XYZ file of C-alpha atoms in Angstrom:
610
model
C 46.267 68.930 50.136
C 47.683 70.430 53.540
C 49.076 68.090 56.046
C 46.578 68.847 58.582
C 43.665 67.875 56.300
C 45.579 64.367 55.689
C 45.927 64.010 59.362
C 41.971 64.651 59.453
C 41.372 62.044 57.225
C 43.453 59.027 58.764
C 42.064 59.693 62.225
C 38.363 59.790 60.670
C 39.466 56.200 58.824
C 40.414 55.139 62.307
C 37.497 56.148 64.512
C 35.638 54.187 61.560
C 36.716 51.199 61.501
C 37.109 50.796 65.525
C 32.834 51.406 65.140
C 32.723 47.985 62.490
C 34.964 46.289 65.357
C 32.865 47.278 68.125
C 29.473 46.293 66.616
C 31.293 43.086 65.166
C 31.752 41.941 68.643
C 28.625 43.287 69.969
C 26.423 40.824 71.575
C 22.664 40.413 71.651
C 21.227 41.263 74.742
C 18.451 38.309 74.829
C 16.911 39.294 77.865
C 16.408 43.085 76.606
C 15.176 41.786 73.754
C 12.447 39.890 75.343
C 11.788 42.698 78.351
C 11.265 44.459 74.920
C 8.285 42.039 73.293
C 7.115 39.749 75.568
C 4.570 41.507 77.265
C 3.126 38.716 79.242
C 6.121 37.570 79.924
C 5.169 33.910 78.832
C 8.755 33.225 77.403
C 7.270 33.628 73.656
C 7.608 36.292 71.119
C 3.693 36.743 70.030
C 3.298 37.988 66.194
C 0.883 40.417 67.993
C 3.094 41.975 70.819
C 5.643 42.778 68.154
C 2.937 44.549 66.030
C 2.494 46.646 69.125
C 5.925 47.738 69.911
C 6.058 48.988 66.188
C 2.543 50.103 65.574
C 3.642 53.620 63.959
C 5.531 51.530 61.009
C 2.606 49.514 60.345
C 0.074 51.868 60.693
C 1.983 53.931 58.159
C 0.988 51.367 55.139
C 2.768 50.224 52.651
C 4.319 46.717 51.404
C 5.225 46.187 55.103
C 1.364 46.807 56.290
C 0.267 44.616 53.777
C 2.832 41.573 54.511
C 2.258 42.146 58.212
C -1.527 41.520 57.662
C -1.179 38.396 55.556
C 1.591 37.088 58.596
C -1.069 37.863 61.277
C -2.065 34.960 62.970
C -5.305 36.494 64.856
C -8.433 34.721 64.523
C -10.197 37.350 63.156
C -7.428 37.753 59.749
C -7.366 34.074 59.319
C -9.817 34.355 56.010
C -8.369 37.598 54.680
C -5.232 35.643 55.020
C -6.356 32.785 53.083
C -8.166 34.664 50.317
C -5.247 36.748 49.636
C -3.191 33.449 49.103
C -5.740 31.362 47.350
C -5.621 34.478 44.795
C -1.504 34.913 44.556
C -1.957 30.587 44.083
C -4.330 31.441 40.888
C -2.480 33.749 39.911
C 1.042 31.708 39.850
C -0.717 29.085 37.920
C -2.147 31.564 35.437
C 0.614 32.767 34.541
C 2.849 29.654 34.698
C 0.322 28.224 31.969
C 0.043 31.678 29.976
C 3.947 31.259 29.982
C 3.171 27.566 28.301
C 0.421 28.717 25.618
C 2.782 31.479 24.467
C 5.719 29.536 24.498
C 6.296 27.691 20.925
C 9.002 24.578 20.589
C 11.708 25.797 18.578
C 11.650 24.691 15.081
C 14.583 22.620 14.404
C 16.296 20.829 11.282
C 15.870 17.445 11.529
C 19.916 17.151 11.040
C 20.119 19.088 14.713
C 17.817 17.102 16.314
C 20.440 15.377 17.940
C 21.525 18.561 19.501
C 18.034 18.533 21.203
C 18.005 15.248 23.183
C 14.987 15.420 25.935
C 13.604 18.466 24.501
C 10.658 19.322 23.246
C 11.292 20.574 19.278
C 9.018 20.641 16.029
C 10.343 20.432 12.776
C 8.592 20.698 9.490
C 8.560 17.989 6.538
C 6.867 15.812 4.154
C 4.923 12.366 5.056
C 7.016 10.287 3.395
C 5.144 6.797 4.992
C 3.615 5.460 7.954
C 2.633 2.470 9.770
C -0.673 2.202 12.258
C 0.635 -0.330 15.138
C 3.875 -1.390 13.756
C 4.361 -4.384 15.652
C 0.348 -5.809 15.535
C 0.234 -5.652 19.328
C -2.725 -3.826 19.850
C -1.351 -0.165 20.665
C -2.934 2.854 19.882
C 0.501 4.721 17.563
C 1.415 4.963 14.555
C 5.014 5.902 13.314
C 4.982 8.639 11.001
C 8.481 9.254 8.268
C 9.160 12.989 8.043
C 11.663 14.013 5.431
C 13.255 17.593 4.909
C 16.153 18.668 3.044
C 18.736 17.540 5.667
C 17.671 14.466 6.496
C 14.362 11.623 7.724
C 13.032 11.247 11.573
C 10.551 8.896 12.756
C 7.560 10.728 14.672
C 6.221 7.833 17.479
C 2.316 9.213 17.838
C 0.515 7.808 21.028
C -3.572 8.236 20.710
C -2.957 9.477 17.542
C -5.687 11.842 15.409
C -5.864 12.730 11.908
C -3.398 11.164 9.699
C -2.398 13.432 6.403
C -2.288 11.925 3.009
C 1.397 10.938 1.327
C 2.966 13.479 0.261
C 1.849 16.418 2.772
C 4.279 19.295 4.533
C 3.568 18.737 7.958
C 5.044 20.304 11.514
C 5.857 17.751 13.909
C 5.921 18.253 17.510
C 7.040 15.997 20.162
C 9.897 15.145 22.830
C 13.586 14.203 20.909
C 14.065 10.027 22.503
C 17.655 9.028 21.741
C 18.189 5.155 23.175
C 20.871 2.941 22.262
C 22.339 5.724 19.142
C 18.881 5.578 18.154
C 16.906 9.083 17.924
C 13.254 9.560 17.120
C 10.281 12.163 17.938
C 7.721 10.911 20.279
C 4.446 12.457 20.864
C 1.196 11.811 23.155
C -2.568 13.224 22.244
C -3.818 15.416 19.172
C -1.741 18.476 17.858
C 1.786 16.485 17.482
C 1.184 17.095 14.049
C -0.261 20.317 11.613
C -0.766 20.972 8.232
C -2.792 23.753 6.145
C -4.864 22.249 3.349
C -2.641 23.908 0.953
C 0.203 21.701 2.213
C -1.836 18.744 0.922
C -0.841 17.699 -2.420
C -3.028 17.111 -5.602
C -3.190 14.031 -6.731
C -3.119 14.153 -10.073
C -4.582 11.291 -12.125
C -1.231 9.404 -14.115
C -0.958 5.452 -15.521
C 1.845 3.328 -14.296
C 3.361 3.457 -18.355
C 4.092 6.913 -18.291
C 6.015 7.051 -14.914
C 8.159 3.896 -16.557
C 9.247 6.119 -18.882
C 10.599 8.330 -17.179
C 10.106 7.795 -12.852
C 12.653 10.658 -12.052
C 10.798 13.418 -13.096
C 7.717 11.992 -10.728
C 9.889 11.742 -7.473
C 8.479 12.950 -4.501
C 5.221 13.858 -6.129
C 2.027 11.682 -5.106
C -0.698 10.855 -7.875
C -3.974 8.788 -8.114
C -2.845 5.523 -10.470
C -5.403 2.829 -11.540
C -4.387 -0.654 -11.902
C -4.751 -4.310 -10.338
C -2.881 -5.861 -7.529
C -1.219 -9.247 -7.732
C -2.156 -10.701 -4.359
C -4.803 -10.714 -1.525
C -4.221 -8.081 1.014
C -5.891 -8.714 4.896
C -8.005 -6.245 6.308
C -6.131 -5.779 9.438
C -2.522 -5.822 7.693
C -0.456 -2.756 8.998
C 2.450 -3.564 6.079
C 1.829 -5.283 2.711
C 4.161 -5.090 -0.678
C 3.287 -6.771 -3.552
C 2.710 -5.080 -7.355
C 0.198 -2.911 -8.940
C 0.108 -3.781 -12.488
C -2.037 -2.323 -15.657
C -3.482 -6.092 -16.386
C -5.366 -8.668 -13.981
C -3.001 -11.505 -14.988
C 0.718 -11.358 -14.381
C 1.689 -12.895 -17.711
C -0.128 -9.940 -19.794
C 0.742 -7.176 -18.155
C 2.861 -4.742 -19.890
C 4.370 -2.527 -16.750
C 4.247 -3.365 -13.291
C 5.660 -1.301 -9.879
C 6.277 -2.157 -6.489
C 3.410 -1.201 -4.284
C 3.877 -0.576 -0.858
C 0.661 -0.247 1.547
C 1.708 1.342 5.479
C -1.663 0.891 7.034
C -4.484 -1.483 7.181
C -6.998 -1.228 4.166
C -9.679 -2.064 6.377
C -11.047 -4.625 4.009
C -10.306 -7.179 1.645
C -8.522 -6.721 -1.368
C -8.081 -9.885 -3.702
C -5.748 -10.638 -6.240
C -6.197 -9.159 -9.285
C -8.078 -6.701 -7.934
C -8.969 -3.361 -10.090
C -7.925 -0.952 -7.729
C -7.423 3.425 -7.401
C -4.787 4.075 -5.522
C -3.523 7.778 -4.618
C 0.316 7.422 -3.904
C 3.752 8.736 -4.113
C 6.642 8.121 -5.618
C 10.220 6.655 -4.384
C 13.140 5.492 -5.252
C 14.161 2.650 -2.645
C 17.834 3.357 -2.302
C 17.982 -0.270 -0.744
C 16.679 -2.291 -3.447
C 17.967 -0.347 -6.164
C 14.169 0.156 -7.435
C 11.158 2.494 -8.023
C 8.057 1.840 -6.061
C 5.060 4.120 -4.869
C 4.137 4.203 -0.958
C 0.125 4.762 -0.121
C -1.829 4.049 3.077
C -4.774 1.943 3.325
C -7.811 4.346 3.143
C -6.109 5.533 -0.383
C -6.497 1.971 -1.786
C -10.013 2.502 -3.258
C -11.628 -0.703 -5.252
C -13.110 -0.233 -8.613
C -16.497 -2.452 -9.400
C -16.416 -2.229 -12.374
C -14.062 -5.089 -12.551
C -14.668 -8.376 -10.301
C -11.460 -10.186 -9.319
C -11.894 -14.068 -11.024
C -11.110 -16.710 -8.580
C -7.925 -18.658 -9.179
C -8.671 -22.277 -10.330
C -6.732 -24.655 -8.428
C -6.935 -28.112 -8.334
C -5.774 -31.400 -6.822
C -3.327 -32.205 -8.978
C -1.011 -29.591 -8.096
C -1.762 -29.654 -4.587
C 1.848 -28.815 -3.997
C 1.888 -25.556 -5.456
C -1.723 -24.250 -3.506
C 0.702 -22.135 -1.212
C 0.649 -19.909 -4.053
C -2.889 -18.738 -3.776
C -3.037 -18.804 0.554
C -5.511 -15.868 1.069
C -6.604 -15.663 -2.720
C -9.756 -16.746 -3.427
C -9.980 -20.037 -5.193
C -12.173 -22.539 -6.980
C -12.037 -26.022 -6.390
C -13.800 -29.146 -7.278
C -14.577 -32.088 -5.000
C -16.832 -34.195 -3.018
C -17.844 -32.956 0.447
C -17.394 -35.165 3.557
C -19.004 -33.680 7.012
C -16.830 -30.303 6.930
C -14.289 -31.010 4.331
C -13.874 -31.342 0.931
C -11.861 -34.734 -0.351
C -10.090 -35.641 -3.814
C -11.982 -37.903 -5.999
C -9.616 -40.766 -4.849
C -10.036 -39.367 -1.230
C -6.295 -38.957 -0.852
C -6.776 -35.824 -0.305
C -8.852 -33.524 1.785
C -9.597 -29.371 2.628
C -11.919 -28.428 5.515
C -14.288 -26.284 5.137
C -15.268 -22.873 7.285
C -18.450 -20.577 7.511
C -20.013 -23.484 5.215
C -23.276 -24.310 7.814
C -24.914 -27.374 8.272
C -23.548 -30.055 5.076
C -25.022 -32.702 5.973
C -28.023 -32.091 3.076
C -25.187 -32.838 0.444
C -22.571 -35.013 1.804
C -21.488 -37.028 -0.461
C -22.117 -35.006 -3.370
C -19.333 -33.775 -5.842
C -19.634 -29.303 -5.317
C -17.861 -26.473 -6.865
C -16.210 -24.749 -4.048
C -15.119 -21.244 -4.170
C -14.185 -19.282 -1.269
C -10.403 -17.841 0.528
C -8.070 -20.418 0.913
C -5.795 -20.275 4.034
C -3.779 -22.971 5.782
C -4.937 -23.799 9.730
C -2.298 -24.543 11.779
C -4.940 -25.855 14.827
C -5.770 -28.458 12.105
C -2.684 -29.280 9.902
C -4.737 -28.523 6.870
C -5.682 -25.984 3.863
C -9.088 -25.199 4.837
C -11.563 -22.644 2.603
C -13.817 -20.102 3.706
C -16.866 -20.349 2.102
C -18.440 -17.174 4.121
C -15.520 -14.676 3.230
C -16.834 -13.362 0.109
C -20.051 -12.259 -1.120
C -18.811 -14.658 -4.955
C -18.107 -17.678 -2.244
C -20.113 -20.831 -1.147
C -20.944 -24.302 -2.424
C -22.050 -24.342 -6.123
C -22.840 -27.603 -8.521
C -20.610 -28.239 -10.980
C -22.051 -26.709 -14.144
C -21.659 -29.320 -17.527
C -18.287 -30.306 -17.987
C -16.441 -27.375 -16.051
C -14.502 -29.589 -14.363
C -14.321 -31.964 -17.417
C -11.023 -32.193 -18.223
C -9.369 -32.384 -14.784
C -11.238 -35.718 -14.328
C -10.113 -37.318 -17.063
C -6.314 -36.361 -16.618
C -6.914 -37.288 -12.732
C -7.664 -40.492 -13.925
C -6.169 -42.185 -16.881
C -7.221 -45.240 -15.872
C -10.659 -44.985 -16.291
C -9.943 -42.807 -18.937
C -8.693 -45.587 -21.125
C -11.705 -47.645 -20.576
C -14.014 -44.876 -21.612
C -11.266 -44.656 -24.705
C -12.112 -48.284 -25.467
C -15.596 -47.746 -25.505
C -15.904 -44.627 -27.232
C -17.614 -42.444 -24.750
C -18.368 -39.198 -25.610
C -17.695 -36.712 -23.102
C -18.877 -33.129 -23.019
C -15.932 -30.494 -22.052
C -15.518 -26.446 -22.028
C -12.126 -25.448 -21.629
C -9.485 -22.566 -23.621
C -7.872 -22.800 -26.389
C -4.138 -22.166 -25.517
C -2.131 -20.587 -28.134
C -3.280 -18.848 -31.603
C -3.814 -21.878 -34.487
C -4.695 -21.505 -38.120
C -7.222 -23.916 -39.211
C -5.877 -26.101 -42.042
C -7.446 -26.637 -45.394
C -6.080 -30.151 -46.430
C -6.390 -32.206 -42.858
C -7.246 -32.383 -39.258
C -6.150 -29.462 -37.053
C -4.151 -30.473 -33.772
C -5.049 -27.612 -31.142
C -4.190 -27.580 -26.971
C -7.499 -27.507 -25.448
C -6.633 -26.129 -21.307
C -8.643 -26.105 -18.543
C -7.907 -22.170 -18.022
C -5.795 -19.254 -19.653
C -2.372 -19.241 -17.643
C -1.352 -18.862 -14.976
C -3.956 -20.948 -13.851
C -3.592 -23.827 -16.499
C -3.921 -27.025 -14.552
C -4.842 -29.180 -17.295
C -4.489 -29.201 -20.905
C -5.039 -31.534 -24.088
C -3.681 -32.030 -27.395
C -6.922 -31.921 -29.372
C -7.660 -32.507 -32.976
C -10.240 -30.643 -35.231
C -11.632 -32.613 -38.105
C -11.440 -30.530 -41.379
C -14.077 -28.507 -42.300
C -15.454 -27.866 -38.993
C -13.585 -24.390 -38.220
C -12.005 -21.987 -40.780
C -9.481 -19.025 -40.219
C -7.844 -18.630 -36.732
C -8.605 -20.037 -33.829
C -7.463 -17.309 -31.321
C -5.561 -18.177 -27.899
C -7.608 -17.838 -25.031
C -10.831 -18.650 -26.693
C -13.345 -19.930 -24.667
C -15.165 -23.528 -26.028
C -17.295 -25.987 -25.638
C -17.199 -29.192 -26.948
C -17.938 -32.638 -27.501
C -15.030 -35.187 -27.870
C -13.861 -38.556 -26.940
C -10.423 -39.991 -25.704
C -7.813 -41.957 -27.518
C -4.734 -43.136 -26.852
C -1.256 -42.198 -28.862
C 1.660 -44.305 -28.612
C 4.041 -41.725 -30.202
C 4.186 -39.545 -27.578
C 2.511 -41.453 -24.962
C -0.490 -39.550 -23.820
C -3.953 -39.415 -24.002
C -5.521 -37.003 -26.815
C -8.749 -35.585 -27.267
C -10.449 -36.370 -30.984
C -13.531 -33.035 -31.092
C -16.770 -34.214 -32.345
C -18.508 -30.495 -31.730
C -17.259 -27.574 -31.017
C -18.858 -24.029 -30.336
C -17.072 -20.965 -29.517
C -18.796 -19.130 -26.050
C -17.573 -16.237 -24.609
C -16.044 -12.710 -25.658
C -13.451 -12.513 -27.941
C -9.662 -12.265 -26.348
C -8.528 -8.682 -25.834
C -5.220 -8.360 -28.100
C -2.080 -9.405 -25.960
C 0.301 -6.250 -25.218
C 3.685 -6.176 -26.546
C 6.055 -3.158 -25.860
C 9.236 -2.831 -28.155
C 11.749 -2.225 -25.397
C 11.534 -5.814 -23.891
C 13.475 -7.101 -27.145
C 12.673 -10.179 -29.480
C 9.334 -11.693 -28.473
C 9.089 -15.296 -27.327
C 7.608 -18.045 -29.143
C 4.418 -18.308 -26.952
C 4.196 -14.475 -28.437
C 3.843 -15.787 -31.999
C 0.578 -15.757 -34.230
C -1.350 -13.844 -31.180
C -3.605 -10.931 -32.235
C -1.103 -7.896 -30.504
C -1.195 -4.398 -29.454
C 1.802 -2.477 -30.168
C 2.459 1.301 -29.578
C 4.794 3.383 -31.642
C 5.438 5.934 -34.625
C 5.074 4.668 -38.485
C 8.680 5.699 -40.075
C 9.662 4.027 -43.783
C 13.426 3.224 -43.783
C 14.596 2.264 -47.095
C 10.731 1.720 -48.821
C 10.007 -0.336 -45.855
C 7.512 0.247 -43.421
C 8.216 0.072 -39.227
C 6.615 0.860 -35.990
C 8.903 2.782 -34.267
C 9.240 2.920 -30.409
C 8.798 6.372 -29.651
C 12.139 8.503 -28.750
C 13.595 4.950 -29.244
C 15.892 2.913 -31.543
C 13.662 -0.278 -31.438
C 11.256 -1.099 -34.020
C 9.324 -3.833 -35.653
C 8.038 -4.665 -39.610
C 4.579 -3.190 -39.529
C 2.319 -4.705 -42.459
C -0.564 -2.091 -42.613
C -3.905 -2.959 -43.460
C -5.820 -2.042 -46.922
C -8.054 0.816 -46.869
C -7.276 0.712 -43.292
C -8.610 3.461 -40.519
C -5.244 4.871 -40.348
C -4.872 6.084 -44.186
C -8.616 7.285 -44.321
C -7.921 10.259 -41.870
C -5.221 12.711 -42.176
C -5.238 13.669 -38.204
C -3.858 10.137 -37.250
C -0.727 11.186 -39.085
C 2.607 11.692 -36.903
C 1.451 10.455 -33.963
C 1.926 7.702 -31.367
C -0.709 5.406 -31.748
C -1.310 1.803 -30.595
C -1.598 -0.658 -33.362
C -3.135 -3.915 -33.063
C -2.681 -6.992 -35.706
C -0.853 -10.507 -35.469
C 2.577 -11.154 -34.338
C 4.290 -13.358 -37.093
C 7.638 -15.026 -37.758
C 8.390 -14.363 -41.319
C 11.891 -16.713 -43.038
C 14.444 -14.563 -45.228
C 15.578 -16.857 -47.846
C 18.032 -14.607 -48.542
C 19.544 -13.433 -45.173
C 18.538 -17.094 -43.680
C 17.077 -14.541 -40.839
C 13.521 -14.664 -39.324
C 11.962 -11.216 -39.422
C 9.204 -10.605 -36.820
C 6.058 -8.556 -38.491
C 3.253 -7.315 -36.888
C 0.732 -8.567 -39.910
C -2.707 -6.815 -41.223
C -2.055 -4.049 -38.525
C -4.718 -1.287 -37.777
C -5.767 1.729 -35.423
C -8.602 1.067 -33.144
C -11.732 3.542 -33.800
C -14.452 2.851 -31.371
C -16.904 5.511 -32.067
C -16.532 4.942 -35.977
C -15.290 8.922 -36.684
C -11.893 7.811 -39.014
C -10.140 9.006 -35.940
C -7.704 6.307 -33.808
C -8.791 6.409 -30.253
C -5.156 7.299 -29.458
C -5.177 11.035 -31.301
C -8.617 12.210 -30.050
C -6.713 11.915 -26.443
C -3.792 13.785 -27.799
């Protein structure tokens, strides 16, 4: 470049930068500015008279036309105006909430929801449990468990809708809550929570036995099980646990597992109950057990069983907190609204019973839900809970054998005199009638576990033959005596008939070792595999070491059909104790064993479900 063109440039630099100084410290010329626009020379700057100074630009059109009409302040543009913003305001909030619609909350591992705090997130998971108004105070939530691979959150749902089933892959929505290093989901109104109905699981039908055998291969997975529960359960309760067993009475059933109800059944369930229940599996990691969760609507009762009433009486008075909320059956004499002991040392009141006053005084069966009132101090029964309840006469001798342990007294009066009383009662434990003298038998007042009073009784010979089978209801007609050696009172039979069904067979499964002695002589049920060891014949728990003497019965069903060979079958016969004189060892034998063939085919009952 020449030296005159650089001297060209530096002096163009110069006269540039002298122009940015000048107009830097240039000042505004108010009063031209105003000779300028205010043409009525009021002092003010109208919208209008600045319109008119430039009306080229605005006639031209254009953004500035159009935002030049919406700024005009003259009377006649004042609706245009407004229009033209009420439709930019609709249009703002349209697309604000199209912007909400579209947008979806991220979906989010539970693990990360701590990395979400005050956000709105959904993540996806299986219902593990849930509770309707956790703490009973009236609100409308329920707490939902959602478990995925990484970890378990707790969904808070306000005015809650539609609750899945256990067991169901849901998405959660709501807002992440952390307070105090706690951190849950909490949600208001419908659509916190989806599912498809192919995330619902099937329920398959399964008894309690076969997840015993084997509950890991059943975790997670939610089934419909059949079996009775082992204690009243309120309408209204949110939370219950107690046991679902496969028999109405705790001492006979076989397997049992921890049942766990999160909402309220919405109606009464008693003890010993036959219930369906569709539930799934756990392992409580806390307990160190296996249970199965379910909510209240999945409790279904069965009617084809009615739940007996537990038989309590004053004698054990002590022990009644055992049956609050069961119903019960009691004997007594009613006073006004209560019910009092026959020495009237003791008294229940009485609720939903009506007007009394027709049969005070008089000695009534009572059955009805026992419950203890703290406004009163006092067990009280509610006659009006139960469709079975209310104020019945004591049939016979029902209550036959209560009175005269209640009273020995008078008992040993009636001894002296001979009186003959007239009794119905159980026969508790299996006894073989003997052929050379009198028979001593326990005559109780019910089948345990709600034996409140029983009697050594003795059969004169002759009367009964063969077995007398425990739990066999009779009646009978016998009188009291007195035995010095051991002191008690005895019962001496003078008639006896047998009433009632015959006992079912008591279960007996090989993996809870040696039976007991109460086991002994009963007619038994035992399930297993026939294997000979050394020419002798066992019943082998199946894809198990334990087994048991089996002594199979001539020409029995078993041997007459070759399809109930090599297969699991449940054999029923009587539990003996059997002496080895030459081992000094007892050997336990079930005795005269057999298959059960209800329809008469030669086929066990067991193989036609195989």
């Amino acid at each position: 470049m020449s030296e005159s063109a650089q001297l060209d440039d530096s002096d163009s630099k110069k006269d540039d930068v002298e122009e940015l100084v000048s107009e830097a410290n240039m000042e505004m010329d108010v009063d031209s500015v105003f000779e300028t626009y205010d043409a009525n020379t009021d002092g003010k700057i109208e919208h209008s008279e600045y319109v008119a100074v430039h009306k080229a630009e605005v006639e031209n059109g254009g953004f500035s036309a159009f935002v030049d009409r919406l700024l005009d302040d003259s009377p006649e543009l004042r609706g245009q105006r407004l229009w033209v913003m009420f439709a930019l305001s609709v249009l703002l909030v349209a697309a604000m909430n199209a912007y909400a619609m579209v947008r979806e909350p991220e979906l989010v591992l539970i693990e990360d929801l701590v990395e979400h705090t005050n956000e709105v997130v959904s993540v996806e998971g299986v219902v593990i449990s849930w509770v309707e108004d956790p703490y009973s105070s009236g609100d409308n939530r329920v707490d939902i468990i959602i478990e995925d691979e990484t970890g378990v959150a707790e969904l808070r749902w306000y005015r809650y809708g539609d609750i899945p089933m256990l067991g169901t892959t849901v998405t959660a929505t709501g807002d992440v809550i952390e307070y105090e290093g706690r951190i849950w989901m909490q949600a208001l109104g419908g659509g916190a929570l989806s599912w498809d109905d192919s995330d619902t699981p099937e329920a398959l039908e399964i008894g309690i036995s076969t997840i015993a055998a084997n509950p890991e291969d059943y975790l997670g997975q939610t089934f419909t099980i059949t079996g009775y529960l082992s204690k009243s359960v309120n309408p209204d309760s949110t939370f219950t646990a107690l046991y679902l067993g496969d028999h109405p009475e705790y001492g006979n059933s076989e397997h049992q597992m921890r049942l766990v109800i999160h909402s309220a059944p919405g109606q009464w369930l008693e003890s010993g109950q036959k219930v369906e229940v569709t539930a799934v599996v756990q392992y409580e990691q806390r307990e160190l057990r296996w249970s199965i969760h379910t909510q209240g609507p999945e409790v279904r009762v069965v009617r084809t069983h009615d739940p007996v009433p537990t038989e309590i009486g004053w004698s054990n008075y002590e022990s009644w907190s055992y049956s609050s909320n069961n119903l019960v059956k009691l004997v007594g004499k009613i006073s006004q609204d209560n019910v009092l002991s026959e020495d009237e040392t003791l008294s229940v009141c009485l609720i939903n019973a009506g007007d009394t006053s027709a049969i005070d005084g008089q000695t009534k069966s009572i059955t009805g839900r026992l419950s203890w009132s703290n406004s009163k101090g006092m067990w009280c029964i509610d006659v009006g809970s139960n469709i079975e309840a209310g104020l019945g006469d004591v049939l016979g001798a029902e209550d036959m054998l209560n009175q005269i342990a209640s009273n020995p007294e008078a008992s040993l009066e009636h001894s002296e005199n001979g009186t003959q009383f007239n009794i119905t009662g159980v026969i508790s434990g299996s006894t073989l009638m003997k052929n050379d003298e009198d028979t001593k038998v326990i005559i109780a007042n019910a089948p345990y576990p709600n034996t409140l009073t029983k009697f050594d009784a003795y059969i004169p010979l002759g009367m009964l033959s063969g077995w007398l089978e425990d739990g066999q209801e009779v009646a009978a007609t016998v009188t009291v005596t007195w035995n010095a050696n051991p002191p008690e009172l005895q019962l001496n039979v003078v008639n006896i008939n047998l009433i009632g069904n015959t006992p079912a067979p008591n279960t007996y499964d090989l993996t809870e070792g040696p039976p007991e002695f109460y086991d002994l002589n009963k007619i038994t049920s035992i399930t297993g595999n026939l294997v000979i060891i050394d020419n002798q014949t066992y019943l082998q728990k199946e894809g198990g070491e334990q087994k048991i003497q089996i002594n199979v019965k001539s020409n029995s069903i078993y041997e007459s059909n070759s399809q109930n060979e090599g297969k699991t079958l449940k054999w029923t016969g009587r539990l003996i104790e059997v002496a080895d004189d030459v081992t000094l060892a007892h050997i336990y034998v079930l005795d005269e064993a057999d298959i059960t063939d209800e329809n008469g085919n030669g086929i066990a009952d067991d193989a036609e479900d195989v």
